[in-house]
C-alpha positions as a LaTeX table, in Angstrom:
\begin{tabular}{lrrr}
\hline
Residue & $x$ (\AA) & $y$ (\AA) & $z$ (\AA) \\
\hline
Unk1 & 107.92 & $-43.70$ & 118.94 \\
Unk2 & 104.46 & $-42.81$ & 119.53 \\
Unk3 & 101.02 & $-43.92$ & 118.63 \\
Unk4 & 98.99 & $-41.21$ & 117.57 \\
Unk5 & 95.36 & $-40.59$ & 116.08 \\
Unk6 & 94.94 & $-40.15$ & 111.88 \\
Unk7 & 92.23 & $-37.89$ & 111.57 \\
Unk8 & 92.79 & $-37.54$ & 107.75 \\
Unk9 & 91.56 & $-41.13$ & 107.09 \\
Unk10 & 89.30 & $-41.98$ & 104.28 \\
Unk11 & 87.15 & $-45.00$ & 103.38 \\
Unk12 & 84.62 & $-46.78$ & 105.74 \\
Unk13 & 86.61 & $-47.49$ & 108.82 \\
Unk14 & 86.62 & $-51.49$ & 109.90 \\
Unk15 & 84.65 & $-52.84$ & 113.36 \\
Unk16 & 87.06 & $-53.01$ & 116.56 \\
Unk17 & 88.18 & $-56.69$ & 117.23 \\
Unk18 & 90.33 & $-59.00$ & 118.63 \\
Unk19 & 92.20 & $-62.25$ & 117.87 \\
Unk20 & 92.21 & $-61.05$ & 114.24 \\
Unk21 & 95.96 & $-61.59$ & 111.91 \\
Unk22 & 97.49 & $-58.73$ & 110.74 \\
Unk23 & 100.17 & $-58.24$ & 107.83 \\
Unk24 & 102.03 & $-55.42$ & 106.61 \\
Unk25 & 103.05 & $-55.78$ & 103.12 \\
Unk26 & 103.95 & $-53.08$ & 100.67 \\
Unk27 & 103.10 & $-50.20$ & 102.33 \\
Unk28 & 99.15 & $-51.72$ & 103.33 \\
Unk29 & 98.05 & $-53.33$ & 106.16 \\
Unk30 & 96.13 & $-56.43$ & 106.28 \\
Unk31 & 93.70 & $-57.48$ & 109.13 \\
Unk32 & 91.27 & $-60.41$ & 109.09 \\
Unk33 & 88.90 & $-61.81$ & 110.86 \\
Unk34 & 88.62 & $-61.57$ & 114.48 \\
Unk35 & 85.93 & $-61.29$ & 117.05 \\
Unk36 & 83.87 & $-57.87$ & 117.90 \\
Unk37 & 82.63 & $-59.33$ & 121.00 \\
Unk38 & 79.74 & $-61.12$ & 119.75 \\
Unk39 & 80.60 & $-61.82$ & 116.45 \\
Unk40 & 83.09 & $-63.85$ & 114.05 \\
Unk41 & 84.64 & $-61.26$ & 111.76 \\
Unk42 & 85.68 & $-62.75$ & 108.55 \\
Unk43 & 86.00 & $-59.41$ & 106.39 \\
Unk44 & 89.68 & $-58.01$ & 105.17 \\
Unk45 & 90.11 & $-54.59$ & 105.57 \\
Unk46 & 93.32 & $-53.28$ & 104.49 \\
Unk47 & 94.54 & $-49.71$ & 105.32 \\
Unk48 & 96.79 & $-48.14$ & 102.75 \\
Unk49 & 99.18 & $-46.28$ & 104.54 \\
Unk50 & 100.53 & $-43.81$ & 101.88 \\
Unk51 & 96.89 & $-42.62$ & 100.72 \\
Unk52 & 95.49 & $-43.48$ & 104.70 \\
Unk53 & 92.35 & $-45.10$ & 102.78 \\
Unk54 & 90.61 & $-48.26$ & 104.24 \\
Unk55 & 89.41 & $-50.72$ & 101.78 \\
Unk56 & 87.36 & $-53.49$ & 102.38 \\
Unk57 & 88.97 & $-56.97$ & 100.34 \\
Unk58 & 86.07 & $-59.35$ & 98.92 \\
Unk59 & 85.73 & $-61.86$ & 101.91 \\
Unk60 & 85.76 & $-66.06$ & 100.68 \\
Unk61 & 82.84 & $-67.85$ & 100.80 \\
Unk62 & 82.16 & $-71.33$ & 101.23 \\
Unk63 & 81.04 & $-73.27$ & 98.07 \\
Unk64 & 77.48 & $-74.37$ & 97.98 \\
Unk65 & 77.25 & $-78.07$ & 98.72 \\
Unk66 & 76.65 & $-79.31$ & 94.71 \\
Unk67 & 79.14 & $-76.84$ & 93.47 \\
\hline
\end{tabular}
């Protein structure tokens, strides 16, 4: 096994980070969250590995104090 580079990849590819969670589950991976250096990440992207297209997952919110 090797890694190697996709260069056929579609959709708008995700920030680097670390100390994110990641979960493969039916053929997609999940990552969320994580640090980019000077940020907290709290997006979803999810690469589908059978079309290689990244798709970004609506992110939660807080509720508004009231709500």
């Amino acid at each position: 096994n090797k890694w190697e580079q996709l260069t056929d990849v579609k959709g708008k590819l995700p920030k680097g980070r670390c100390a994110h969670s990641f979960l493969y589950h039916n053929n997609k991976l999940y990552v969320h969250g994580g640090f980019d250096g000077k940020n907290r990440l709290k997006d979803t992207p999810i690469f589908d590995i059978g079309s290689l297209n990244f798709i970004l997952a609506h992110s939660c919110q807080k509720p508004k104090r009231g709500s």
